[in-house]
Amino acid sequence: MADRVFDITRTFPLALDVGSGRGYIAQHLTKEIVEKLIQVDIAENALKNSVESEIPTVNVVADEEFLPFKEDTFDLVVSSLSLHWVNDLPRAFREIHQVLKPDGVFVGAMLGGDTLYELRCSLQLAELEREGGFSPHVSPFTAVSDLGHLLSRAGFNTLTVDTDEIQVNYPGLFEVMEDLQGKCSMGESNCSWNRKPLLHRETMLAAAAIYREMYGNSDGSVPATFQIFYMIGWKFHESQARPAQRGSATVSFGDLAKIDGLL
């Protein structure tokens, strides 16, 4: 996230971190790039325990879907791995677009649809076998095919969306779930109201066996995949470059094979 901000060759007088948690992004930015940072999160305790950074920061407890700021306020908005928690993603994107100044930029990252596919598949197969049906146990994620459309509908232009995958190896399924449920880290179990409250022990043991059989590594460990979508979108301003009108090209792609002769 910080690398993508540094790639934009400008200084941002006022920036907003949406879903900041304890302020992880602020640690990696510099005051030469971001002069002041507002950190917003719905979890008050996370903000109370925010880490220090060299950038002057202000913490605000607020819902990402109802940002309490005036229109055209921020030069930069960032959001790292928090937007999959919001109930209404299109609204959250519209709120971010609204608080950006014209020619302001949004740089975000969120977990994608293939995240934890090994765990989800193993749990579903085990529940179908042992209980005759299954319920989701991991929060839902957005598909990359939908992301660009959602950003465009919110008003962003000059969009860039790319993906990355990070694979973490664990001793087994139980260690994966312990990490996800937040003993010391992520707290990424399913937050849906209609989620199933518990898993039977037999189902868990079956899921662990399926996980190891289908996805296990040669050394006995099992992988957990995290897919991350990175997105960059700009708020329109007259100074921005615009695409040429459709049909105005003077060279055909068919002429590319003749490029040496043309030069």
PDB file of C-alpha atoms in Angstrom:
ATOM      1  CA  MET A   1       0.000   0.000   0.000  1.00  0.00           C
ATOM      2  CA  ALA A   2       2.732   2.461   0.956  1.00  0.00           C
ATOM      3  CA  ASP A   3       4.686   1.642  -2.224  1.00  0.00           C
ATOM      4  CA  ARG A   4       1.647   2.510  -4.314  1.00  0.00           C
ATOM      5  CA  VAL A   5       1.261   5.832  -2.512  1.00  0.00           C
ATOM      6  CA  PHE A   6       4.966   6.603  -3.012  1.00  0.00           C
ATOM      7  CA  ASP A   7       4.586   5.898  -6.752  1.00  0.00           C
ATOM      8  CA  ILE A   8       2.330   8.974  -6.997  1.00  0.00           C
ATOM      9  CA  THR A   9       4.764  11.874  -7.305  1.00  0.00           C
ATOM     10  CA  ARG A  10       3.049  14.469  -5.152  1.00  0.00           C
ATOM     11  CA  THR A  11       2.641  15.538  -1.537  1.00  0.00           C
ATOM     12  CA  PHE A  12      -0.732  15.067   0.163  1.00  0.00           C
ATOM     13  CA  PRO A  13      -1.526  17.791   2.720  1.00  0.00           C
ATOM     14  CA  LEU A  14      -4.467  15.854   4.207  1.00  0.00           C
ATOM     15  CA  ALA A  15      -5.098  12.116   3.928  1.00  0.00           C
ATOM     16  CA  LEU A  16      -7.708   9.711   5.291  1.00  0.00           C
ATOM     17  CA  ASP A  17      -7.189   6.076   6.323  1.00  0.00           C
ATOM     18  CA  VAL A  18     -10.536   4.246   6.177  1.00  0.00           C
ATOM     19  CA  GLY A  19     -10.667   1.214   8.459  1.00  0.00           C
ATOM     20  CA  SER A  20      -7.294   2.080   9.926  1.00  0.00           C
ATOM     21  CA  GLY A  21      -7.331  -0.386  12.817  1.00  0.00           C
ATOM     22  CA  ARG A  22      -4.345   0.428  15.011  1.00  0.00           C
ATOM     23  CA  GLY A  23      -2.775   2.611  12.333  1.00  0.00           C
ATOM     24  CA  TYR A  24      -0.671   0.080  10.438  1.00  0.00           C
ATOM     25  CA  ILE A  25      -0.498   2.132   7.223  1.00  0.00           C
ATOM     26  CA  ALA A  26       0.706   5.280   9.015  1.00  0.00           C
ATOM     27  CA  GLN A  27       3.853   3.433  10.120  1.00  0.00           C
ATOM     28  CA  HIS A  28       4.951   3.003   6.512  1.00  0.00           C
ATOM     29  CA  LEU A  29       4.191   6.501   5.215  1.00  0.00           C
ATOM     30  CA  THR A  30       6.396   9.564   5.686  1.00  0.00           C
ATOM     31  CA  LYS A  31       5.593  13.162   6.590  1.00  0.00           C
ATOM     32  CA  GLU A  32       7.257  14.274   3.341  1.00  0.00           C
ATOM     33  CA  ILE A  33       4.474  12.474   1.433  1.00  0.00           C
ATOM     34  CA  VAL A  34       1.509  12.783   3.839  1.00  0.00           C
ATOM     35  CA  GLU A  35       1.519  15.916   5.992  1.00  0.00           C
ATOM     36  CA  LYS A  36      -1.495  14.977   8.155  1.00  0.00           C
ATOM     37  CA  LEU A  37      -3.497  11.760   8.444  1.00  0.00           C
ATOM     38  CA  ILE A  38      -7.022  11.196   9.763  1.00  0.00           C
ATOM     39  CA  GLN A  39      -7.522   7.597  10.926  1.00  0.00           C
ATOM     40  CA  VAL A  40     -11.104   6.290  10.899  1.00  0.00           C
ATOM     41  CA  ASP A  41     -12.331   2.988  12.288  1.00  0.00           C
ATOM     42  CA  ILE A  42     -15.590   1.718  13.751  1.00  0.00           C
ATOM     43  CA  ALA A  43     -13.655  -0.143  16.488  1.00  0.00           C
ATOM     44  CA  GLU A  44     -12.913   2.369  19.245  1.00  0.00           C
ATOM     45  CA  ASN A  45     -10.524   0.055  21.092  1.00  0.00           C
ATOM     46  CA  ALA A  46      -8.350  -0.333  17.991  1.00  0.00           C
ATOM     47  CA  LEU A  47      -7.963   3.433  17.710  1.00  0.00           C
ATOM     48  CA  LYS A  48      -7.223   3.773  21.432  1.00  0.00           C
ATOM     49  CA  ASN A  49      -4.313   1.368  20.958  1.00  0.00           C
ATOM     50  CA  SER A  50      -3.019   2.884  17.720  1.00  0.00           C
ATOM     51  CA  VAL A  51       0.731   2.756  17.158  1.00  0.00           C
ATOM     52  CA  GLU A  52       2.888   5.853  16.869  1.00  0.00           C
ATOM     53  CA  SER A  53       4.095   7.251  13.551  1.00  0.00           C
ATOM     54  CA  GLU A  54       6.064  10.267  12.383  1.00  0.00           C
ATOM     55  CA  ILE A  55       2.960  11.667  10.676  1.00  0.00           C
ATOM     56  CA  PRO A  56       0.599  13.854  12.759  1.00  0.00           C
ATOM     57  CA  THR A  57      -2.594  11.800  13.137  1.00  0.00           C
ATOM     58  CA  VAL A  58      -6.145  12.336  14.390  1.00  0.00           C
ATOM     59  CA  ASN A  59      -8.329   9.352  15.341  1.00  0.00           C
ATOM     60  CA  VAL A  60     -12.066   9.384  14.579  1.00  0.00           C
ATOM     61  CA  VAL A  61     -14.525   6.625  15.519  1.00  0.00           C
ATOM     62  CA  ALA A  62     -16.933   6.310  12.589  1.00  0.00           C
ATOM     63  CA  ASP A  63     -18.638   3.847  10.263  1.00  0.00           C
ATOM     64  CA  GLU A  64     -16.928   3.464   6.881  1.00  0.00           C
ATOM     65  CA  GLU A  65     -20.345   3.648   5.223  1.00  0.00           C
ATOM     66  CA  PHE A  66     -21.176   7.023   6.843  1.00  0.00           C
ATOM     67  CA  LEU A  67     -17.999   9.105   6.804  1.00  0.00           C
ATOM     68  CA  PRO A  68     -18.469  12.263   8.933  1.00  0.00           C
ATOM     69  CA  PHE A  69     -16.547  14.624   6.651  1.00  0.00           C
ATOM     70  CA  LYS A  70     -17.509  17.348   4.209  1.00  0.00           C
ATOM     71  CA  GLU A  71     -17.371  16.834   0.476  1.00  0.00           C
ATOM     72  CA  ASP A  72     -14.028  17.578  -1.233  1.00  0.00           C
ATOM     73  CA  THR A  73     -11.979  17.368   1.980  1.00  0.00           C
ATOM     74  CA  PHE A  74      -9.082  14.949   1.397  1.00  0.00           C
ATOM     75  CA  ASP A  75      -6.240  14.821  -1.109  1.00  0.00           C
ATOM     76  CA  LEU A  76      -5.713  11.085  -0.543  1.00  0.00           C
ATOM     77  CA  VAL A  77      -7.796   8.233   0.872  1.00  0.00           C
ATOM     78  CA  VAL A  78      -6.261   4.850   1.698  1.00  0.00           C
ATOM     79  CA  SER A  79      -7.854   1.669   2.975  1.00  0.00           C
ATOM     80  CA  SER A  80      -6.013  -1.557   3.735  1.00  0.00           C
ATOM     81  CA  LEU A  81      -7.743  -4.916   4.230  1.00  0.00           C
ATOM     82  CA  SER A  82     -10.851  -3.588   5.962  1.00  0.00           C
ATOM     83  CA  LEU A  83     -13.457  -3.083   3.231  1.00  0.00           C
ATOM     84  CA  HIS A  84     -14.535  -6.756   3.137  1.00  0.00           C
ATOM     85  CA  TRP A  85     -16.108  -6.086   6.556  1.00  0.00           C
ATOM     86  CA  VAL A  86     -18.509  -3.375   5.384  1.00  0.00           C
ATOM     87  CA  ASN A  87     -22.162  -4.256   4.818  1.00  0.00           C
ATOM     88  CA  ASP A  88     -22.637  -2.015   1.764  1.00  0.00           C
ATOM     89  CA  LEU A  89     -19.483  -1.844  -0.355  1.00  0.00           C
ATOM     90  CA  PRO A  90     -20.975   0.343  -3.137  1.00  0.00           C
ATOM     91  CA  ARG A  91     -22.020   2.914  -0.523  1.00  0.00           C
ATOM     92  CA  ALA A  92     -18.566   2.848   1.097  1.00  0.00           C
ATOM     93  CA  PHE A  93     -16.973   3.578  -2.286  1.00  0.00           C
ATOM     94  CA  ARG A  94     -19.413   6.449  -2.872  1.00  0.00           C
ATOM     95  CA  GLU A  95     -18.580   7.901   0.553  1.00  0.00           C
ATOM     96  CA  ILE A  96     -14.854   7.734  -0.197  1.00  0.00           C
ATOM     97  CA  HIS A  97     -15.365   9.386  -3.577  1.00  0.00           C
ATOM     98  CA  GLN A  98     -17.458  12.155  -2.014  1.00  0.00           C
ATOM     99  CA  VAL A  99     -14.878  13.171   0.617  1.00  0.00           C
ATOM    100  CA  LEU A 100     -12.045  13.266  -1.936  1.00  0.00           C
ATOM    101  CA  LYS A 101     -11.070  16.568  -3.507  1.00  0.00           C
ATOM    102  CA  PRO A 102     -11.200  16.811  -7.322  1.00  0.00           C
ATOM    103  CA  ASP A 103      -8.014  15.162  -8.640  1.00  0.00           C
ATOM    104  CA  GLY A 104      -7.732  13.317  -5.330  1.00  0.00           C
ATOM    105  CA  VAL A 105      -6.809   9.647  -5.356  1.00  0.00           C
ATOM    106  CA  PHE A 106      -8.068   6.551  -3.557  1.00  0.00           C
ATOM    107  CA  VAL A 107      -5.560   3.735  -2.972  1.00  0.00           C
ATOM    108  CA  GLY A 108      -7.071   0.604  -1.461  1.00  0.00           C
ATOM    109  CA  ALA A 109      -6.462  -3.068  -0.795  1.00  0.00           C
ATOM    110  CA  MET A 110      -9.023  -5.701   0.154  1.00  0.00           C
ATOM    111  CA  LEU A 111      -9.210  -9.465   0.432  1.00  0.00           C
ATOM    112  CA  GLY A 112     -10.433 -11.156  -2.740  1.00  0.00           C
ATOM    113  CA  GLY A 113     -12.748 -14.020  -3.613  1.00  0.00           C
ATOM    114  CA  ASP A 114     -10.128 -16.793  -3.615  1.00  0.00           C
ATOM    115  CA  THR A 115      -9.021 -16.018  -0.063  1.00  0.00           C
ATOM    116  CA  LEU A 116      -8.988 -19.143   2.142  1.00  0.00           C
ATOM    117  CA  TYR A 117     -10.504 -21.305  -0.587  1.00  0.00           C
ATOM    118  CA  GLU A 118      -8.749 -24.370   0.881  1.00  0.00           C
ATOM    119  CA  LEU A 119     -10.381 -23.867   4.283  1.00  0.00           C
ATOM    120  CA  ARG A 120     -13.806 -23.053   2.878  1.00  0.00           C
ATOM    121  CA  CYS A 121     -13.854 -26.083   0.580  1.00  0.00           C
ATOM    122  CA  SER A 122     -12.685 -28.460   3.339  1.00  0.00           C
ATOM    123  CA  LEU A 123     -15.323 -27.218   5.791  1.00  0.00           C
ATOM    124  CA  GLN A 124     -18.108 -27.435   3.222  1.00  0.00           C
ATOM    125  CA  LEU A 125     -17.239 -30.994   2.192  1.00  0.00           C
ATOM    126  CA  ALA A 126     -16.978 -32.106   5.818  1.00  0.00           C
ATOM    127  CA  GLU A 127     -20.319 -30.543   6.783  1.00  0.00           C
ATOM    128  CA  LEU A 128     -22.058 -32.037   3.760  1.00  0.00           C
ATOM    129  CA  GLU A 129     -20.721 -35.466   4.707  1.00  0.00           C
ATOM    130  CA  ARG A 130     -21.351 -35.313   8.468  1.00  0.00           C
ATOM    131  CA  GLU A 131     -24.346 -32.983   8.800  1.00  0.00           C
ATOM    132  CA  GLY A 132     -26.107 -33.065   5.433  1.00  0.00           C
ATOM    133  CA  GLY A 133     -25.589 -29.349   4.663  1.00  0.00           C
ATOM    134  CA  PHE A 134     -23.174 -26.503   5.207  1.00  0.00           C
ATOM    135  CA  SER A 135     -23.023 -22.920   6.427  1.00  0.00           C
ATOM    136  CA  PRO A 136     -20.356 -20.305   5.623  1.00  0.00           C
ATOM    137  CA  HIS A 137     -17.718 -19.887   8.336  1.00  0.00           C
ATOM    138  CA  VAL A 138     -15.583 -17.229   6.654  1.00  0.00           C
ATOM    139  CA  SER A 139     -16.734 -13.707   5.760  1.00  0.00           C
ATOM    140  CA  PRO A 140     -17.823 -13.238   2.108  1.00  0.00           C
ATOM    141  CA  PHE A 141     -15.412 -11.626  -0.353  1.00  0.00           C
ATOM    142  CA  THR A 142     -15.738  -9.623  -3.574  1.00  0.00           C
ATOM    143  CA  ALA A 143     -14.763 -10.968  -7.007  1.00  0.00           C
ATOM    144  CA  VAL A 144     -12.187  -8.998  -9.010  1.00  0.00           C
ATOM    145  CA  SER A 145     -14.596  -8.900 -11.967  1.00  0.00           C
ATOM    146  CA  ASP A 146     -16.987  -6.779  -9.863  1.00  0.00           C
ATOM    147  CA  LEU A 147     -14.464  -4.413  -8.332  1.00  0.00           C
ATOM    148  CA  GLY A 148     -13.764  -2.176 -11.330  1.00  0.00           C
ATOM    149  CA  HIS A 149     -17.500  -1.868 -12.019  1.00  0.00           C
ATOM    150  CA  LEU A 150     -18.222  -0.856  -8.412  1.00  0.00           C
ATOM    151  CA  LEU A 151     -15.474   1.784  -8.444  1.00  0.00           C
ATOM    152  CA  SER A 152     -16.680   3.163 -11.775  1.00  0.00           C
ATOM    153  CA  ARG A 153     -20.269   3.391 -10.532  1.00  0.00           C
ATOM    154  CA  ALA A 154     -19.036   5.289  -7.468  1.00  0.00           C
ATOM    155  CA  GLY A 155     -17.564   7.945  -9.788  1.00  0.00           C
ATOM    156  CA  PHE A 156     -13.865   7.024  -9.927  1.00  0.00           C
ATOM    157  CA  ASN A 157     -11.946   7.208 -13.174  1.00  0.00           C
ATOM    158  CA  THR A 158      -8.475   6.223 -14.460  1.00  0.00           C
ATOM    159  CA  LEU A 159      -8.890   2.961 -12.568  1.00  0.00           C
ATOM    160  CA  THR A 160      -6.164   0.424 -11.875  1.00  0.00           C
ATOM    161  CA  VAL A 161      -6.953  -2.962 -10.317  1.00  0.00           C
ATOM    162  CA  ASP A 162      -4.404  -5.735  -9.806  1.00  0.00           C
ATOM    163  CA  THR A 163      -4.199  -8.859  -7.684  1.00  0.00           C
ATOM    164  CA  ASP A 164      -1.641 -10.592  -5.522  1.00  0.00           C
ATOM    165  CA  GLU A 165      -1.651 -13.898  -3.679  1.00  0.00           C
ATOM    166  CA  ILE A 166       0.099 -14.675  -0.415  1.00  0.00           C
ATOM    167  CA  GLN A 167       0.322 -18.262   0.799  1.00  0.00           C
ATOM    168  CA  VAL A 168       0.991 -19.034   4.469  1.00  0.00           C
ATOM    169  CA  ASN A 169       1.771 -22.567   5.645  1.00  0.00           C
ATOM    170  CA  TYR A 170       0.317 -23.915   8.902  1.00  0.00           C
ATOM    171  CA  PRO A 171       0.704 -27.217  10.773  1.00  0.00           C
ATOM    172  CA  GLY A 172      -2.967 -27.997  10.171  1.00  0.00           C
ATOM    173  CA  LEU A 173      -6.555 -26.766   9.931  1.00  0.00           C
ATOM    174  CA  PHE A 174      -6.899 -26.089  13.659  1.00  0.00           C
ATOM    175  CA  GLU A 175      -3.938 -23.707  13.600  1.00  0.00           C
ATOM    176  CA  VAL A 176      -5.430 -21.898  10.587  1.00  0.00           C
ATOM    177  CA  MET A 177      -8.721 -21.366  12.395  1.00  0.00           C
ATOM    178  CA  GLU A 178      -7.048 -20.329  15.649  1.00  0.00           C
ATOM    179  CA  ASP A 179      -5.142 -17.647  13.763  1.00  0.00           C
ATOM    180  CA  LEU A 180      -8.261 -16.446  11.951  1.00  0.00           C
ATOM    181  CA  GLN A 181     -10.431 -16.291  15.061  1.00  0.00           C
ATOM    182  CA  GLY A 182      -8.110 -13.804  16.640  1.00  0.00           C
ATOM    183  CA  LYS A 183      -6.225 -15.269  19.573  1.00  0.00           C
ATOM    184  CA  CYS A 184      -3.523 -12.753  18.703  1.00  0.00           C
ATOM    185  CA  SER A 185      -4.103 -11.654  15.135  1.00  0.00           C
ATOM    186  CA  MET A 186      -6.776 -11.363  12.490  1.00  0.00           C
ATOM    187  CA  GLY A 187     -10.260 -11.911  13.902  1.00  0.00           C
ATOM    188  CA  GLU A 188     -11.418 -12.980  10.432  1.00  0.00           C
ATOM    189  CA  SER A 189     -14.164 -15.509  11.116  1.00  0.00           C
ATOM    190  CA  ASN A 190     -17.618 -15.013   9.615  1.00  0.00           C
ATOM    191  CA  CYS A 191     -19.429 -11.887  10.853  1.00  0.00           C
ATOM    192  CA  SER A 192     -22.793 -12.627   9.184  1.00  0.00           C
ATOM    193  CA  TRP A 193     -25.867 -12.619  11.449  1.00  0.00           C
ATOM    194  CA  ASN A 194     -27.122 -15.919   9.974  1.00  0.00           C
ATOM    195  CA  ARG A 195     -23.851 -17.776  10.465  1.00  0.00           C
ATOM    196  CA  LYS A 196     -23.812 -21.157  12.151  1.00  0.00           C
ATOM    197  CA  PRO A 197     -22.661 -20.637  15.777  1.00  0.00           C
ATOM    198  CA  LEU A 198     -20.478 -23.742  16.120  1.00  0.00           C
ATOM    199  CA  LEU A 199     -18.910 -26.697  14.376  1.00  0.00           C
ATOM    200  CA  HIS A 200     -19.206 -30.220  15.785  1.00  0.00           C
ATOM    201  CA  ARG A 201     -15.970 -31.920  16.758  1.00  0.00           C
ATOM    202  CA  GLU A 202     -16.497 -34.787  14.298  1.00  0.00           C
ATOM    203  CA  THR A 203     -17.025 -32.284  11.484  1.00  0.00           C
ATOM    204  CA  MET A 204     -13.857 -30.433  12.431  1.00  0.00           C
ATOM    205  CA  LEU A 205     -11.801 -33.627  12.464  1.00  0.00           C
ATOM    206  CA  ALA A 206     -13.210 -34.606   9.071  1.00  0.00           C
ATOM    207  CA  ALA A 207     -12.453 -31.151   7.674  1.00  0.00           C
ATOM    208  CA  ALA A 208      -8.863 -31.358   8.958  1.00  0.00           C
ATOM    209  CA  ALA A 209      -8.411 -34.711   7.197  1.00  0.00           C
ATOM    210  CA  ILE A 210      -9.926 -33.390   3.955  1.00  0.00           C
ATOM    211  CA  TYR A 211      -7.745 -30.252   4.130  1.00  0.00           C
ATOM    212  CA  ARG A 212      -4.564 -32.304   4.488  1.00  0.00           C
ATOM    213  CA  GLU A 213      -5.575 -34.815   1.815  1.00  0.00           C
ATOM    214  CA  MET A 214      -6.615 -32.263  -0.817  1.00  0.00           C
ATOM    215  CA  TYR A 215      -4.146 -29.449  -0.213  1.00  0.00           C
ATOM    216  CA  GLY A 216      -1.415 -30.739   2.109  1.00  0.00           C
ATOM    217  CA  ASN A 217       2.261 -30.048   1.400  1.00  0.00           C
ATOM    218  CA  SER A 218       4.898 -32.776   1.244  1.00  0.00           C
ATOM    219  CA  ASP A 219       6.296 -31.703   4.639  1.00  0.00           C
ATOM    220  CA  GLY A 220       2.931 -32.267   6.367  1.00  0.00           C
ATOM    221  CA  SER A 221       1.891 -28.607   6.554  1.00  0.00           C
ATOM    222  CA  VAL A 222      -1.180 -27.133   4.859  1.00  0.00           C
ATOM    223  CA  PRO A 223      -1.375 -23.871   2.869  1.00  0.00           C
ATOM    224  CA  ALA A 224      -3.778 -20.976   3.445  1.00  0.00           C
ATOM    225  CA  THR A 225      -4.139 -18.616   0.495  1.00  0.00           C
ATOM    226  CA  PHE A 226      -4.904 -14.912   0.841  1.00  0.00           C
ATOM    227  CA  GLN A 227      -5.865 -13.118  -2.376  1.00  0.00           C
ATOM    228  CA  ILE A 228      -5.458  -9.342  -2.250  1.00  0.00           C
ATOM    229  CA  PHE A 229      -6.997  -6.854  -4.672  1.00  0.00           C
ATOM    230  CA  TYR A 230      -5.187  -3.525  -5.021  1.00  0.00           C
ATOM    231  CA  MET A 231      -7.122  -0.619  -6.491  1.00  0.00           C
ATOM    232  CA  ILE A 232      -6.363   2.953  -7.476  1.00  0.00           C
ATOM    233  CA  GLY A 233      -9.050   5.404  -8.558  1.00  0.00           C
ATOM    234  CA  TRP A 234      -9.085   9.163  -9.143  1.00  0.00           C
ATOM    235  CA  LYS A 235     -11.786  11.776  -8.680  1.00  0.00           C
ATOM    236  CA  PHE A 236     -12.380  13.720 -11.868  1.00  0.00           C
ATOM    237  CA  HIS A 237     -10.719  17.078 -12.476  1.00  0.00           C
ATOM    238  CA  GLU A 238     -10.469  19.152 -15.663  1.00  0.00           C
ATOM    239  CA  SER A 239      -6.667  18.932 -15.625  1.00  0.00           C
ATOM    240  CA  GLN A 240      -6.645  15.147 -15.921  1.00  0.00           C
ATOM    241  CA  ALA A 241      -5.764  13.487 -19.207  1.00  0.00           C
ATOM    242  CA  ARG A 242      -8.756  12.142 -21.096  1.00  0.00           C
ATOM    243  CA  PRO A 243      -8.974   9.189 -23.485  1.00  0.00           C
ATOM    244  CA  ALA A 244      -9.236  10.040 -27.163  1.00  0.00           C
ATOM    245  CA  GLN A 245     -12.630   9.784 -28.804  1.00  0.00           C
ATOM    246  CA  ARG A 246     -13.597   6.369 -30.071  1.00  0.00           C
ATOM    247  CA  GLY A 247     -12.630   5.970 -33.735  1.00  0.00           C
ATOM    248  CA  SER A 248     -10.095   8.816 -33.756  1.00  0.00           C
ATOM    249  CA  ALA A 249      -7.029   6.547 -34.105  1.00  0.00           C
ATOM    250  CA  THR A 250      -4.927   7.007 -37.239  1.00  0.00           C
ATOM    251  CA  VAL A 251      -3.025   3.702 -36.987  1.00  0.00           C
ATOM    252  CA  SER A 252      -4.500   0.209 -36.941  1.00  0.00           C
ATOM    253  CA  PHE A 253      -3.316  -2.598 -34.685  1.00  0.00           C
ATOM    254  CA  GLY A 254      -3.007  -4.575 -37.909  1.00  0.00           C
ATOM    255  CA  ASP A 255      -0.113  -2.307 -38.885  1.00  0.00           C
ATOM    256  CA  LEU A 256       1.989  -3.265 -35.874  1.00  0.00           C
ATOM    257  CA  ALA A 257       3.684  -6.025 -37.888  1.00  0.00           C
ATOM    258  CA  LYS A 258       4.892  -3.308 -40.289  1.00  0.00           C
ATOM    259  CA  ILE A 259       6.247  -1.031 -37.561  1.00  0.00           C
ATOM    260  CA  ASP A 260       9.920  -1.471 -38.533  1.00  0.00           C
ATOM    261  CA  GLY A 261       9.174  -0.475 -42.111  1.00  0.00           C
ATOM    262  CA  LEU A 262       7.114   2.517 -41.050  1.00  0.00           C
ATOM    263  CA  LEU A 263       9.905   3.792 -38.798  1.00  0.00           C
TER     264      LEU A 263
END
